């Protein structure tokens, strides 16, 4: 493992320390996770980039494809 030394503004250092305490993880771990997200491999799809948030919101609406009302006229433009 390599070591990297960086300079942070006082404000950023304080925010990092606060986030570290809230998450109960080391500042090093938070910085490593942020770098991992920021330096995603090229060619990665949007779905891959958003895998941690996909499906995290429940709209309260069931699967619209099971209700025939929502399918009225579907595909008509192809005729």
XYZ file of N, CA and C in Angstrom:
237
model
N 0.850 -1.168 0.000
C 0.000 0.000 0.000
C 0.897 1.232 0.000
N 0.502 2.243 -0.738
C 1.264 3.483 -0.831
C 0.711 4.521 0.127
N 1.551 5.501 0.461
C 1.150 6.604 1.324
C 1.156 7.882 0.508
N 0.141 8.709 0.708
C 0.018 9.982 0.018
C -0.195 11.059 1.060
N 0.564 12.122 0.961
C 0.403 13.252 1.875
C -0.189 14.410 1.089
N -1.287 14.985 1.604
C -1.928 16.114 0.927
C -2.177 17.228 1.935
N -2.342 18.423 1.419
C -2.691 19.553 2.256
C -4.173 19.854 2.065
N -4.880 20.061 3.173
C -6.298 20.384 3.144
C -6.521 21.740 3.774
N -7.505 22.460 3.284
C -7.877 23.711 3.943
C -8.417 23.361 5.327
N -8.414 24.325 6.215
C -8.926 24.084 7.567
C -10.384 23.641 7.526
N -11.172 24.275 6.647
C -12.583 23.932 6.522
C -12.765 22.493 6.050
N -12.018 22.098 5.017
C -12.143 20.737 4.487
C -11.669 19.713 5.508
N -10.607 20.016 6.234
C -10.108 19.110 7.266
C -11.156 18.927 8.368
N -11.826 20.011 8.753
C -12.860 19.922 9.778
C -14.049 19.105 9.293
N -14.441 19.307 8.027
C -15.549 18.530 7.470
C -15.207 17.059 7.366
N -13.955 16.757 7.015
C -13.512 15.365 6.937
C -13.537 14.726 8.321
N -13.063 15.444 9.318
C -13.052 14.922 10.683
C -14.475 14.670 11.177
N -15.382 15.598 10.887
C -16.776 15.432 11.312
C -17.431 14.246 10.615
N -17.190 14.099 9.327
C -17.764 12.979 8.576
C -17.204 11.655 9.083
N -15.939 11.645 9.426
C -15.293 10.454 9.958
C -15.935 10.034 11.278
N -16.195 10.995 12.138
C -16.828 10.689 13.424
C -18.256 10.201 13.233
N -19.008 10.853 12.334
C -20.396 10.444 12.083
C -20.473 9.021 11.557
N -19.549 8.673 10.654
C -19.586 7.359 10.010
C -18.849 6.291 10.823
N -18.158 6.712 11.879
C -17.383 5.789 12.710
C -16.344 5.019 11.893
N -15.701 5.738 10.967
C -14.610 5.170 10.178
C -13.451 6.157 10.187
N -12.276 5.687 9.806
C -11.109 6.567 9.796
C -11.201 7.578 8.657
N -10.501 8.678 8.833
C -10.449 9.682 7.780
C -9.815 9.083 6.528
N -8.825 8.239 6.716
C -8.165 7.587 5.585
C -9.161 6.763 4.770
N -10.028 6.036 5.459
C -11.006 5.207 4.755
C -11.979 6.073 3.954
N -12.419 7.187 4.540
C -13.321 8.085 3.817
C -12.667 8.641 2.564
N -11.408 9.049 2.677
C -10.699 9.612 1.530
C -10.511 8.542 0.457
N -10.161 7.314 0.860
C -9.986 6.226 -0.109
C -11.286 5.938 -0.845
N -12.415 5.914 -0.119
C -13.704 5.656 -0.761
C -14.071 6.773 -1.729
N -13.784 8.025 -1.343
C -14.077 9.153 -2.230
C -13.231 9.077 -3.488
N -11.973 8.700 -3.351
C -11.106 8.571 -4.524
C -11.558 7.429 -5.418
N -11.984 6.340 -4.824
C -12.493 5.211 -5.618
C -13.676 5.651 -6.475
N -14.583 6.415 -5.874
C -15.749 6.884 -6.628
C -15.353 7.895 -7.690
N -14.420 8.773 -7.365
C -14.015 9.828 -8.299
C -13.208 9.275 -9.467
N -12.507 8.188 -9.253
C -11.619 7.647 -10.278
C -12.150 6.328 -10.827
N -13.438 6.306 -11.146
C -14.041 5.105 -11.713
C -13.376 4.769 -13.038
N -13.242 3.479 -13.338
C -12.652 3.088 -14.623
C -13.480 3.626 -15.785
N -12.812 4.022 -16.856
C -13.529 4.520 -18.028
C -14.294 3.367 -18.667
N -15.369 3.700 -19.336
C -16.182 2.682 -19.982
C -17.218 2.076 -19.053
N -17.239 2.508 -17.807
C -18.219 1.983 -16.867
C -19.576 2.622 -17.172
N -20.617 1.826 -17.141
C -21.943 2.333 -17.481
C -22.507 3.177 -16.352
N -23.526 3.963 -16.675
C -24.195 4.768 -15.667
C -24.801 3.871 -14.589
N -25.350 2.743 -14.988
C -25.927 1.812 -14.009
C -24.858 1.321 -13.041
N -23.650 1.054 -13.546
C -22.554 0.634 -12.677
C -22.180 1.742 -11.701
N -22.159 2.969 -12.194
C -21.788 4.105 -11.345
C -22.842 4.384 -10.277
N -24.083 4.061 -10.573
C -25.174 4.388 -9.647
C -25.706 3.169 -8.900
N -24.966 2.072 -8.905
C -25.475 0.836 -8.313
C -25.829 0.976 -6.837
N -25.189 1.912 -6.131
C -25.496 2.060 -4.715
C -26.776 2.856 -4.461
N -27.331 3.511 -5.481
C -28.563 4.281 -5.286
C -29.746 3.755 -6.086
N -29.513 2.855 -7.015
C -30.611 2.315 -7.817
C -31.538 1.498 -6.919
N -32.815 1.836 -6.953
C -33.804 1.108 -6.167
C -33.925 1.581 -4.732
N -33.265 2.670 -4.378
C -33.317 3.115 -2.978
C -34.534 3.985 -2.689
N -35.299 4.349 -3.709
C -36.476 5.181 -3.521
C -37.706 4.384 -3.924
N -38.697 4.375 -3.052
C -39.950 3.687 -3.347
C -40.980 4.739 -3.730
N -41.446 4.688 -4.962
C -42.415 5.677 -5.436
C -43.813 5.403 -4.898
N -44.029 4.212 -4.389
C -45.355 3.852 -3.916
C -46.243 3.313 -5.019
N -45.755 3.373 -6.264
C -46.514 2.882 -7.416
C -45.985 1.501 -7.769
N -46.886 0.576 -7.917
C -46.481 -0.764 -8.302
C -45.973 -0.801 -9.728
N -45.696 -1.953 -10.229
C -45.212 -2.125 -11.589
C -46.298 -1.686 -12.569
N -46.039 -0.608 -13.297
C -47.045 -0.057 -14.212
C -47.367 -1.003 -15.362
N -46.486 -1.934 -15.671
C -46.727 -2.841 -16.795
C -47.820 -3.846 -16.488
N -48.224 -3.978 -15.237
C -49.276 -4.938 -14.900
C -50.664 -4.316 -14.997
N -50.730 -3.001 -15.216
C -52.015 -2.326 -15.312
C -52.274 -1.985 -16.782
N -53.283 -2.597 -17.400
C -53.542 -2.386 -18.828
C -53.793 -0.928 -19.200
N -54.293 -0.121 -18.272
C -54.559 1.293 -18.563
C -53.275 1.995 -18.980
N -52.164 1.653 -18.335
C -50.893 2.309 -18.626
C -50.265 1.813 -19.929
N -50.802 0.733 -20.483
C -50.253 0.183 -21.722
C -51.079 0.562 -22.950
N -52.159 1.321 -22.766
C -53.000 1.723 -23.899
C -52.171 2.538 -24.881
N -52.182 2.107 -26.149
C -51.466 2.826 -27.185
C -49.970 2.526 -27.241
N -49.488 1.671 -26.358
C -48.062 1.365 -26.354
C -47.680 0.678 -27.666
N -46.679 1.183 -28.333
C -46.196 0.607 -29.582
C -46.978 1.036 -30.812
N -47.968 1.888 -30.659
C -48.797 2.306 -31.795
C -48.013 3.102 -32.820
N -47.028 3.817 -32.389
C -46.251 4.655 -33.313
C -45.482 3.812 -34.330
N -45.305 2.542 -34.066
C -44.551 1.677 -34.984
C -45.410 1.208 -36.158
N -46.711 1.318 -36.056
C -47.582 0.806 -37.118
C -47.639 1.740 -38.276
